[in-house]
């Protein structure tokens, strides 16, 4: 009887504690990826560019096709590498003619980018469809003219057939539609994690250390900016004109207010180096520096390690991607130009 | 009775004709990829680097890992792209710092390279294990020192564990072993085609036009050089010092005798541009030019089109490759250096 009471009390206390943490997390604006497929689709779909199986498959091919670039050597996957946490692991992106990003900007991960309310480091575009048009054209990235992209795609009967399958037989293959299909594929790159399992009700999905880290994360105020489903991507809040000790790298000025978009923390252990200019390699250092300049909070090593433990719970489960076999170039396909 | 006789005669004649072509093909040195897995393994295995499931899986990750390069941006798959027929579709390979291959050499396909008796355009290495060491180190390719490659791999516990799983717990991770595992993965990249089905006994595997093309291919003497399982890769026979009208591109001199390796014809429709220096985009042009300078044979447009029809029967069935998820870098992982 005595033992049973103790156990019951312990169990109740543990449940209360856990439930309380779960409630705190939700109150802090942290939102799980839903397990229900229809619910998820509501969050990932774009009514102006509805997700269809045909567009996903076509967009996946285009995502992996280097021929969309001027050189024929760089694909979306070159910098947003699905094998490497959805980015390239390099401080500043490299593109056409080995040009480093002129503003020394770091390639953000494509995984879960569907949950961001804005795209690019200055948050200038709300949708993946608009985002996908950027790197294809940017001179230091894929360096392609829209007409090049259209001509490449239209030159291959297999692509043309797939466009007809996706948009109807009278489809006109435009640069915008190419970007739309790529965005459709990207909308599927969602990686549910242990943290989602936890927020979706599985108390045991997080380890004790991860729960402690979550508590520290909330207590320190990290969720003030890193919130929503992506734990980021919802606002421009990083004050680039502030005391950021690495600000002297690159000439990027942020948005009109000198602010930089808050990046997602999902799969953050896989996407070093950190910050918009990729100047911090160590995740603990990044946590401490963020506390200092963004929150005016002193985060000591132990607290940073605890938060890092929580962040590991954001490593997501990635669906298998079978490498596509690309259509064969024809005599009409524009030739690669590496210059 | 009359009808039956006619039909029987027609059938017999057709069988004889077909069988005769099949015999001619075999007599010309054309060999199918065997359907029996054990027989295939005998042809693809290297007793000094035996194929194991552990090495295939590890080698696949390394094949896709750009961190083996100095820049962290170029992987084996960048130039031997499994989505693009196993090469890059560019005349001369691009590598570190956007350097085009200094000899203007075209990236050969990795598919079926296990069947070549020699590797590289000058045929200088007999084995894929030795070949894999080349591009990782070459300054205009991945530009990595062996020590860099070893340090990258040894810095990640997941890779270390996989090396132990593949070679035993006392394994020393060497540059050579990294190349060995990559070669093991490459040894599995075999693509059986309709032509193999035909040579393996299925008379109906080729269309009439493809059979006609095969006959032309043999009659014109193409199989003199393009023979063996890979229809190439068996000898250095292309006389670079001869009348090749595109010889003025690049300073490549071939082997000691001024000869260049005969490339495989498998998946040839997917690996334009053609020749060691990637100067011909159109397959028919390539056929005609080869006849002229190698065989002293005049191949007219119709004959070239017929041979091209046969070559389409060499488009192979590629096993699904699920994109690997690469281990996460650690603080010990050498940083990418794009300079």
XYZ file of C-alpha atoms in Angstrom:
678
model
C 0.000 0.000 0.000
C 2.704 2.426 1.003
C 4.782 1.509 -2.058
C 1.769 1.826 -4.303
C 0.972 5.299 -3.012
C 4.533 6.418 -3.544
C 4.528 5.081 -7.077
C 1.204 6.711 -7.819
C 2.408 10.009 -6.477
C 5.620 9.765 -8.431
C 3.730 8.897 -11.582
C 1.275 11.742 -11.109
C 4.068 14.219 -10.409
C 5.951 13.078 -13.471
C 2.836 13.326 -15.607
C 2.041 16.764 -14.300
C 5.589 17.931 -14.847
C 5.647 16.540 -18.357
C 2.215 17.774 -19.240
C 3.124 21.143 -17.869
C 6.210 21.252 -20.087
C 4.156 20.204 -23.089
C 1.682 22.968 -22.322
C 4.512 25.452 -21.862
C 5.909 24.459 -25.253
C 2.561 24.969 -26.922
C 2.040 28.258 -25.117
C 5.451 29.340 -26.357
C 4.144 28.952 -29.905
C 5.795 25.646 -30.764
C 3.607 23.656 -33.120
C 4.054 20.028 -34.229
C 3.917 18.679 -37.751
C 0.532 16.962 -37.762
C 0.440 13.189 -38.132
C -2.799 13.279 -40.074
C -2.036 13.485 -43.792
C -5.037 15.645 -44.640
C -4.179 18.078 -41.881
C -0.591 18.203 -43.095
C -1.745 18.812 -46.653
C -3.771 21.811 -45.473
C -0.524 23.300 -44.155
C 1.720 22.446 -47.070
C -0.537 22.954 -50.057
C -0.755 26.158 -52.072
C -4.229 26.718 -53.545
C -2.632 28.661 -56.396
C -0.316 25.735 -57.127
C -2.045 22.631 -55.802
C 0.093 19.618 -54.958
C -0.453 16.694 -57.325
C 1.458 13.432 -57.745
C 2.365 14.428 -61.318
C 3.838 17.764 -60.255
C 5.793 16.192 -57.391
C 7.442 13.680 -59.720
C 8.173 16.256 -62.415
C 9.392 18.807 -59.875
C 11.716 16.235 -58.370
C 13.358 15.652 -61.754
C 13.736 19.371 -62.342
C 15.155 19.820 -58.830
C 17.928 17.372 -59.714
C 18.480 18.564 -63.288
C 21.733 20.571 -63.723
C 20.736 21.460 -67.271
C 18.434 24.157 -65.893
C 21.620 26.086 -65.073
C 23.605 27.972 -67.675
C 26.590 25.677 -67.202
C 24.653 22.432 -67.115
C 26.565 21.659 -63.920
C 24.485 23.105 -61.063
C 21.095 21.882 -59.947
C 18.882 22.954 -57.052
C 20.278 19.934 -55.224
C 23.859 21.225 -55.593
C 23.290 23.824 -52.866
C 20.166 22.432 -51.228
C 21.534 18.927 -51.033
C 18.968 16.447 -49.767
C 21.802 14.182 -48.586
C 23.283 16.916 -46.390
C 20.402 18.224 -44.317
C 19.031 20.136 -47.296
C 21.912 22.580 -47.676
C 25.563 22.571 -48.781
C 27.636 22.770 -45.600
C 29.634 25.711 -46.939
C 29.699 29.188 -45.329
C 28.703 31.096 -48.480
C 27.009 29.353 -51.381
C 29.109 28.646 -54.485
C 27.532 28.999 -57.889
C 28.184 29.612 -61.569
C 31.888 30.084 -62.325
C 32.694 29.220 -58.693
C 31.368 32.564 -57.551
C 30.794 32.705 -53.833
C 27.578 34.448 -52.886
C 28.479 38.149 -53.213
C 26.729 38.973 -49.939
C 28.345 35.961 -48.292
C 24.963 34.387 -47.686
C 24.645 30.797 -46.510
C 22.352 28.380 -48.375
C 19.330 27.704 -46.158
C 17.915 24.209 -45.862
C 15.069 23.256 -48.156
C 13.657 20.748 -45.691
C 10.516 22.110 -44.016
C 10.870 25.399 -45.874
C 7.223 24.935 -46.818
C 6.385 25.993 -43.270
C 8.171 29.353 -43.505
C 5.925 32.353 -43.917
C 8.715 34.022 -45.861
C 11.631 32.882 -48.027
C 15.195 34.214 -48.511
C 17.341 35.680 -45.723
C 15.616 39.029 -46.062
C 12.239 37.326 -46.164
C 11.291 39.037 -49.405
C 9.134 36.283 -50.865
C 6.284 34.551 -49.124
C 6.086 31.451 -51.297
C 8.369 28.663 -52.439
C 7.063 29.189 -55.972
C 8.559 32.687 -56.063
C 11.686 31.547 -54.228
C 12.442 28.838 -56.768
C 12.673 31.450 -59.514
C 15.498 33.259 -57.720
C 18.479 30.879 -57.680
C 17.827 29.680 -61.224
C 18.361 33.221 -62.482
C 20.910 34.611 -60.034
C 24.247 35.188 -61.766
C 26.308 33.693 -58.918
C 23.995 30.681 -58.622
C 22.514 28.886 -61.652
C 22.871 31.942 -63.909
C 20.118 30.927 -66.310
C 17.799 33.169 -68.245
C 14.128 32.180 -67.975
C 14.221 31.504 -71.727
C 17.101 29.080 -71.203
C 15.143 27.150 -68.599
C 12.062 27.049 -70.808
C 14.063 25.971 -73.855
C 15.813 23.192 -71.933
C 12.581 21.749 -70.613
C 10.660 22.133 -73.879
C 13.446 20.390 -75.809
C 12.827 16.995 -74.214
C 9.697 15.037 -75.152
C 9.651 13.289 -71.767
C 9.445 16.614 -69.927
C 6.834 17.902 -72.326
C 4.721 14.802 -71.757
C 5.057 15.186 -68.008
C 4.033 18.848 -68.187
C 0.974 17.813 -70.171
C 0.238 15.152 -67.573
C 0.534 17.723 -64.806
C -1.205 20.719 -66.393
C -3.284 19.400 -69.276
C -2.492 18.891 -72.928
C -2.586 22.574 -73.866
C 0.009 23.571 -71.306
C 2.527 26.231 -72.223
C 5.831 25.442 -70.552
C 6.857 28.651 -68.829
C 9.647 29.520 -66.433
C 7.000 30.143 -63.786
C 5.548 26.658 -64.222
C 9.003 25.114 -63.960
C 9.435 26.941 -60.646
C 5.938 25.900 -59.584
C 6.661 22.203 -60.084
C 9.983 22.480 -58.252
C 8.156 24.211 -55.398
C 5.576 21.428 -55.386
C 8.319 18.862 -54.848
C 9.806 21.045 -52.104
C 6.419 21.229 -50.382
C 6.722 17.492 -49.716
C 10.132 17.761 -48.000
C 8.761 17.629 -44.484
C 10.670 15.834 -41.737
C 8.715 14.884 -38.595
C 10.910 14.401 -35.541
C 10.887 13.108 -31.990
C 9.803 16.597 -30.905
C 6.695 16.312 -33.086
C 5.925 12.929 -31.599
C 6.202 14.566 -28.188
C 3.977 17.534 -28.981
C 1.549 15.137 -30.610
C 1.153 13.421 -27.249
C 3.912 10.845 -26.822
C 5.450 11.780 -23.454
C 8.257 9.272 -23.996
C 9.384 10.608 -27.354
C 11.906 12.940 -25.719
C 14.695 11.893 -23.371
C 14.989 13.493 -19.949
C 17.910 15.577 -21.226
C 15.884 16.736 -24.222
C 12.964 17.736 -21.993
C 15.349 19.659 -19.756
C 16.737 21.304 -22.879
C 13.274 22.224 -24.082
C 12.572 23.843 -20.724
C 15.809 25.832 -20.929
C 14.980 26.764 -24.540
C 11.639 28.181 -23.442
C 12.910 29.776 -20.243
C 15.716 31.602 -22.020
C 13.259 33.018 -24.544
C 14.528 31.220 -27.652
C 10.952 30.538 -28.715
C 10.304 34.258 -28.935
C 11.743 34.045 -32.438
C 12.093 30.308 -33.062
C 8.435 29.371 -32.991
C 5.727 28.026 -35.263
C 5.976 24.662 -36.974
C 9.466 25.313 -38.329
C 10.780 26.832 -35.085
C 11.740 29.768 -37.284
C 10.876 31.141 -40.701
C 8.043 33.259 -39.293
C 9.674 36.656 -38.934
C 12.694 38.827 -39.613
C 14.070 39.428 -36.150
C 17.811 39.026 -36.194
C 19.261 42.501 -35.849
C 22.158 42.503 -38.255
C 23.139 46.032 -37.334
C 23.502 45.062 -33.724
C 26.350 43.582 -31.811
C 26.707 40.402 -33.835
C 30.394 39.821 -33.604
C 30.632 38.212 -37.021
C 28.760 40.986 -38.822
C 31.842 42.175 -40.654
C 31.666 39.229 -43.059
C 29.655 40.054 -46.160
C 27.806 43.216 -47.086
C 24.281 41.884 -46.573
C 22.090 44.527 -44.962
C 19.000 42.464 -44.180
C 15.531 43.804 -44.874
C 14.432 47.438 -44.868
C 14.793 47.458 -41.106
C 18.212 45.811 -41.115
C 16.647 42.566 -39.955
C 17.411 39.020 -41.051
C 14.962 36.148 -41.185
C 14.954 33.729 -38.283
C 16.006 30.351 -39.712
C 14.347 27.052 -38.876
C 15.858 24.944 -36.120
C 14.638 21.685 -37.625
C 17.593 19.449 -38.600
C 19.843 22.191 -37.245
C 22.513 19.671 -36.202
C 22.886 18.842 -39.903
C 23.134 22.340 -41.331
C 26.338 23.900 -39.992
C 27.800 26.413 -40.513
C 25.235 28.715 -38.909
C 23.727 32.175 -39.350
C 22.954 33.999 -42.575
C 26.662 34.265 -43.351
C 27.701 30.836 -42.137
C 30.270 32.148 -39.700
C 29.694 29.833 -36.739
C 30.420 26.122 -37.008
C 29.681 25.036 -33.462
C 26.052 24.800 -32.469
C 26.735 25.615 -28.819
C 28.608 28.755 -29.830
C 25.666 29.714 -32.030
C 23.246 29.258 -29.133
C 25.349 31.340 -26.755
C 25.876 34.119 -29.283
C 22.169 34.269 -30.087
C 21.328 34.566 -26.405
C 23.804 37.395 -26.031
C 22.824 39.578 -28.952
C 19.177 38.728 -29.443
C 17.903 38.096 -25.962
C 20.403 39.992 -23.868
C 20.548 36.734 -21.976
C 23.638 35.082 -20.676
C 23.554 31.418 -21.661
C 26.331 29.472 -19.982
C 28.010 26.381 -21.419
C 25.859 23.993 -19.452
C 22.642 25.693 -20.534
C 23.814 25.794 -24.138
C 24.598 22.080 -23.997
C 21.137 21.457 -22.589
C 19.475 23.442 -25.382
C 21.633 21.571 -27.901
C 20.281 18.299 -26.510
C 16.777 19.538 -27.193
C 17.719 20.618 -30.711
C 18.829 17.051 -31.476
C 15.185 16.089 -31.019
C 14.469 18.194 -34.118
C 16.471 15.869 -36.376
C 13.725 14.749 -38.714
C 12.778 11.530 -40.414
C 13.361 11.992 -44.134
C 11.354 10.092 -46.689
C 13.425 8.024 -49.094
C 14.186 9.931 -52.278
C 14.896 7.680 -55.226
C 17.334 9.450 -57.513
C 15.419 10.385 -60.676
C 16.558 9.291 -64.112
C 16.533 12.473 -66.173
C 15.235 12.717 -69.743
C 17.852 12.601 -72.466
C 18.928 15.857 -74.122
C 17.966 16.318 -77.761
C 19.460 18.326 -80.586
C 17.179 21.176 -79.485
C 18.471 21.268 -75.920
C 20.573 24.401 -75.347
C 24.213 23.472 -74.949
C 25.884 23.992 -71.571
C 27.872 27.199 -71.316
C 30.371 27.251 -68.484
C 31.439 30.842 -69.168
C -1.613 -27.681 -95.909
C -0.183 -25.191 -98.353
C -0.655 -22.326 -95.889
C 0.866 -24.338 -93.096
C 3.949 -25.088 -95.163
C 4.403 -21.454 -96.062
C 4.077 -20.449 -92.429
C 6.514 -23.119 -91.336
C 9.004 -22.064 -93.966
C 8.607 -18.424 -93.037
C 9.053 -19.223 -89.370
C 12.107 -21.352 -90.033
C 13.650 -18.726 -92.258
C 13.020 -16.046 -89.668
C 14.513 -18.223 -86.941
C 17.545 -18.998 -89.012
C 18.035 -15.366 -89.900
C 17.689 -14.277 -86.299
C 19.820 -17.061 -84.953
C 22.386 -16.285 -87.553
C 22.475 -12.625 -86.459
C 22.757 -13.659 -82.841
C 25.651 -15.944 -83.738
C 27.261 -13.199 -85.790
C 27.004 -10.861 -82.787
C 28.623 -13.389 -80.516
C 31.302 -14.141 -83.081
C 31.972 -10.416 -83.301
C 32.883 -10.495 -79.606
C 29.673 -9.005 -78.214
C 28.916 -10.490 -74.816
C 25.738 -10.061 -72.754
C 25.506 -9.150 -69.085
C 24.578 -12.503 -67.551
C 21.181 -12.847 -65.929
C 22.461 -15.240 -63.288
C 23.554 -13.250 -60.235
C 26.421 -15.551 -59.331
C 27.760 -15.430 -62.869
C 27.498 -11.655 -62.841
C 29.303 -11.477 -59.513
C 32.178 -13.454 -60.987
C 32.550 -10.715 -63.594
C 32.117 -7.711 -61.313
C 33.891 -8.789 -58.146
C 37.517 -7.989 -57.356
C 39.155 -10.707 -55.240
C 41.454 -8.063 -53.761
C 38.447 -5.943 -52.787
C 35.512 -8.325 -52.465
C 32.021 -6.904 -52.828
C 30.060 -6.921 -49.569
C 26.746 -5.326 -48.664
C 28.500 -3.171 -46.032
C 31.027 -1.812 -48.516
C 28.350 -1.095 -51.119
C 26.321 0.968 -48.659
C 29.355 2.812 -47.307
C 30.773 3.373 -50.779
C 27.472 4.786 -51.937
C 27.530 7.401 -49.176
C 31.121 8.320 -49.987
C 30.252 8.520 -53.693
C 27.653 11.172 -52.876
C 29.672 13.003 -50.208
C 31.013 16.391 -51.420
C 33.062 16.747 -48.232
C 35.652 14.404 -49.716
C 36.582 17.293 -52.002
C 38.691 20.226 -50.850
C 35.799 22.634 -51.372
C 33.131 20.458 -49.811
C 31.106 21.103 -52.965
C 32.074 18.359 -55.431
C 31.304 14.674 -55.074
C 31.937 11.744 -57.395
C 28.313 12.146 -58.431
C 28.893 15.758 -59.543
C 30.671 14.578 -62.708
C 29.542 10.950 -62.832
C 25.916 11.806 -62.219
C 23.752 8.727 -61.802
C 20.732 10.765 -62.925
C 22.371 11.710 -66.220
C 23.579 8.444 -67.697
C 26.506 8.346 -65.266
C 28.329 11.420 -66.562
C 27.876 15.219 -66.605
C 26.750 16.105 -70.119
C 29.486 18.735 -70.472
C 32.276 18.611 -73.086
C 35.162 18.923 -70.612
C 34.696 18.115 -66.930
C 34.470 21.058 -64.502
C 36.081 20.736 -61.089
C 37.577 22.650 -58.189
C 37.465 26.434 -58.726
C 35.480 25.856 -61.929
C 38.569 24.593 -63.691
C 37.767 22.828 -66.915
C 39.777 19.672 -67.431
C 43.156 21.021 -68.624
C 43.366 18.377 -71.351
C 39.750 19.020 -72.282
C 38.781 15.482 -71.341
C 35.151 14.441 -71.119
C 33.854 12.653 -67.985
C 33.216 9.019 -68.906
C 30.141 7.229 -67.604
C 30.480 5.243 -64.396
C 27.716 2.833 -65.399
C 29.141 -0.536 -66.460
C 32.700 0.763 -65.976
C 33.265 -2.393 -63.945
C 33.424 -4.254 -67.255
C 36.269 -2.148 -68.665
C 39.657 -3.826 -68.659
C 41.222 -0.380 -68.264
C 40.174 2.952 -66.753
C 40.832 6.593 -67.777
C 40.984 7.823 -71.373
C 44.579 6.666 -71.697
C 43.685 3.350 -70.076
C 46.409 3.722 -67.481
C 44.678 1.904 -64.612
C 43.135 -1.526 -64.816
C 40.886 -1.305 -61.758
C 38.132 0.925 -60.466
C 39.873 0.951 -57.078
C 42.875 2.730 -58.593
C 40.664 4.931 -60.747
C 38.675 6.219 -57.778
C 41.851 7.617 -56.242
C 42.477 9.854 -59.253
C 39.631 12.392 -59.348
C 39.625 12.842 -55.576
C 43.209 14.117 -55.782
C 43.302 15.820 -59.173
C 43.657 19.583 -58.764
C 41.038 20.433 -61.416
C 38.594 17.857 -60.018
C 38.060 17.300 -56.267
C 41.494 18.697 -55.353
C 41.773 16.817 -52.077
C 44.906 15.507 -50.422
C 44.635 11.881 -49.296
C 45.054 13.141 -45.724
C 42.045 15.419 -46.192
C 39.892 12.523 -47.352
C 41.044 10.352 -44.451
C 40.487 13.132 -41.919
C 36.986 13.862 -43.221
C 35.919 10.237 -43.009
C 37.578 9.564 -39.656
C 35.936 12.650 -38.127
C 32.439 11.190 -38.265
C 31.502 8.364 -35.875
C 28.914 7.014 -38.317
C 31.542 6.557 -41.030
C 33.981 5.029 -38.555
C 31.339 2.537 -37.436
C 30.561 1.648 -41.039
C 34.249 1.117 -41.802
C 34.466 -1.192 -38.816
C 31.388 -3.024 -40.034
C 32.942 -3.390 -43.477
C 36.568 -4.199 -42.551
C 36.571 -5.315 -38.919
C 36.972 -3.400 -35.690
C 40.696 -2.794 -36.043
C 40.380 -1.126 -39.430
C 42.624 1.819 -40.195
C 40.740 4.279 -42.376
C 43.057 4.986 -45.297
C 42.621 6.884 -48.524
C 42.996 3.583 -50.358
C 40.138 2.024 -48.386
C 37.917 5.012 -49.106
C 38.607 4.501 -52.818
C 38.035 0.761 -52.425
C 34.565 1.227 -50.954
C 33.633 3.759 -53.643
C 34.821 1.265 -56.265
C 32.726 -1.442 -54.610
C 29.616 0.696 -55.024
C 30.581 1.400 -58.631
C 30.954 -2.339 -59.276
C 27.204 -2.643 -58.721
C 26.279 -0.013 -61.330
C 25.425 -2.475 -64.052
C 22.574 -1.788 -66.472
C 21.203 -4.758 -68.426
C 19.432 -3.773 -71.628
C 17.237 -5.118 -74.393
C 20.414 -6.132 -76.207
C 21.394 -8.346 -73.281
C 17.956 -9.920 -73.280
C 18.468 -10.635 -76.959
C 21.940 -12.137 -76.610
C 20.642 -14.120 -73.649
C 18.169 -15.800 -75.981
C 15.068 -13.615 -76.298
C 14.665 -13.213 -80.065
C 11.908 -10.649 -79.547
C 13.877 -8.341 -77.296
C 15.076 -6.275 -80.270
C 12.876 -4.553 -82.823
C 13.352 -5.243 -86.488
C 15.078 -1.867 -86.888
C 17.418 -2.642 -83.990
C 18.314 -6.017 -85.509
C 19.017 -4.339 -88.821
C 21.160 -1.832 -86.969
C 23.062 -4.576 -85.198
C 23.784 -6.191 -88.565
C 25.056 -2.875 -89.952
C 27.104 -2.362 -86.783
C 28.808 -5.728 -87.292
C 29.138 -5.446 -91.062
C 30.781 -2.028 -90.871
C 33.327 -3.330 -88.374
C 32.263 -1.279 -85.331
C 32.637 -4.361 -83.139
C 36.321 -4.527 -83.995
C 36.819 -2.020 -81.183
C 33.423 -1.870 -79.485
C 33.266 -5.413 -78.198
C 33.199 -7.321 -74.937
C 30.473 -6.876 -72.348
C 30.772 -3.086 -72.346
C 31.013 -2.782 -76.138
C 34.183 -0.847 -75.414
C 36.612 -0.371 -72.546
C 38.758 -3.293 -73.707
C 41.523 -1.542 -75.626
C 43.146 1.738 -76.597
C 42.456 1.936 -80.295
C 41.343 5.435 -81.188
C 44.223 7.009 -83.063
C 44.326 10.537 -81.719
C 47.203 11.488 -83.986
C 45.205 10.544 -87.043
C 42.657 12.401 -89.047
C 40.182 13.095 -86.261
C 38.823 16.429 -87.333
C 38.223 17.614 -83.780
C 41.710 16.734 -82.566
C 42.728 20.342 -82.194
C 40.676 20.714 -79.020
C 42.736 19.944 -75.931
C 46.346 18.840 -75.619
C 45.660 15.233 -74.659
C 48.122 12.912 -76.351
C 46.602 9.557 -75.492
C 48.749 6.667 -74.320
C 52.379 5.994 -75.209
C 51.261 5.072 -78.715
C 49.025 8.104 -79.132
C 45.961 5.944 -78.635
C 42.788 6.672 -76.695
C 40.624 4.117 -74.926
C 37.530 2.906 -76.738
C 34.544 4.041 -74.630
C 31.556 1.853 -73.819
C 28.489 2.136 -76.019
C 26.106 1.154 -73.220
C 23.693 4.031 -72.456
C 25.421 5.966 -75.231
C 22.221 7.869 -76.080
C 22.412 9.371 -72.588
C 26.056 10.429 -72.533
C 26.490 13.141 -75.150
C 28.699 14.948 -75.939
C 30.917 12.243 -77.431
C 34.576 11.328 -77.757
C 37.359 11.862 -75.258
C 37.093 15.615 -75.676
C 33.325 15.843 -75.926
C 33.334 17.580 -79.291
C 30.446 15.818 -81.023
C 26.890 16.203 -79.755
C 25.030 14.210 -82.360
C 25.256 10.452 -82.138
C 24.852 9.968 -85.886
C 27.714 12.380 -86.565
C 29.835 10.457 -84.064
C 29.075 7.173 -85.834
C 29.923 8.545 -89.251
C 33.144 10.184 -88.057
C 34.273 6.985 -86.341
C 33.679 4.996 -89.503
C 35.714 7.487 -91.473
C 38.803 7.764 -89.291
C 38.869 4.423 -87.535
C 37.555 2.003 -90.103
C 38.234 3.826 -93.316
C 34.603 3.014 -93.992
C 32.062 5.293 -95.490
C 28.905 5.175 -93.371
C 26.042 7.023 -94.987
C 23.208 8.763 -93.162
C 20.851 5.843 -93.512
C 23.413 3.375 -92.213
C 24.286 5.684 -89.325
C 20.604 5.996 -88.445
C 20.331 2.217 -88.517
C 23.317 1.799 -86.197
C 21.828 4.464 -83.920
C 18.644 2.401 -83.702
C 20.708 -0.537 -82.502
C 22.522 1.644 -79.966
C 19.174 2.558 -78.410
C 18.866 -1.101 -77.467
C 21.874 -0.529 -75.190
C 19.939 1.876 -72.938
C 20.090 -0.039 -69.692
C 17.747 -0.698 -66.813
C 19.121 1.166 -63.784
C 18.485 -0.079 -60.302
C 16.801 2.455 -58.031
C 19.331 4.429 -56.022
C 17.903 5.851 -52.828
C 19.714 9.075 -52.039
C 21.871 8.430 -48.972
C 21.609 10.526 -45.832
C 25.179 11.525 -45.037
C 26.668 11.504 -41.533
C 26.804 14.865 -39.800
C 30.115 16.765 -39.692
C 31.772 17.126 -36.299
C 34.155 19.680 -34.857
C 36.978 17.461 -36.136
C 35.767 17.484 -39.745
C 38.135 19.574 -41.905
C 36.410 22.767 -43.000
C 35.606 23.251 -46.678
C 38.134 25.353 -48.543
C 36.874 26.764 -51.811
C 40.226 28.348 -52.696
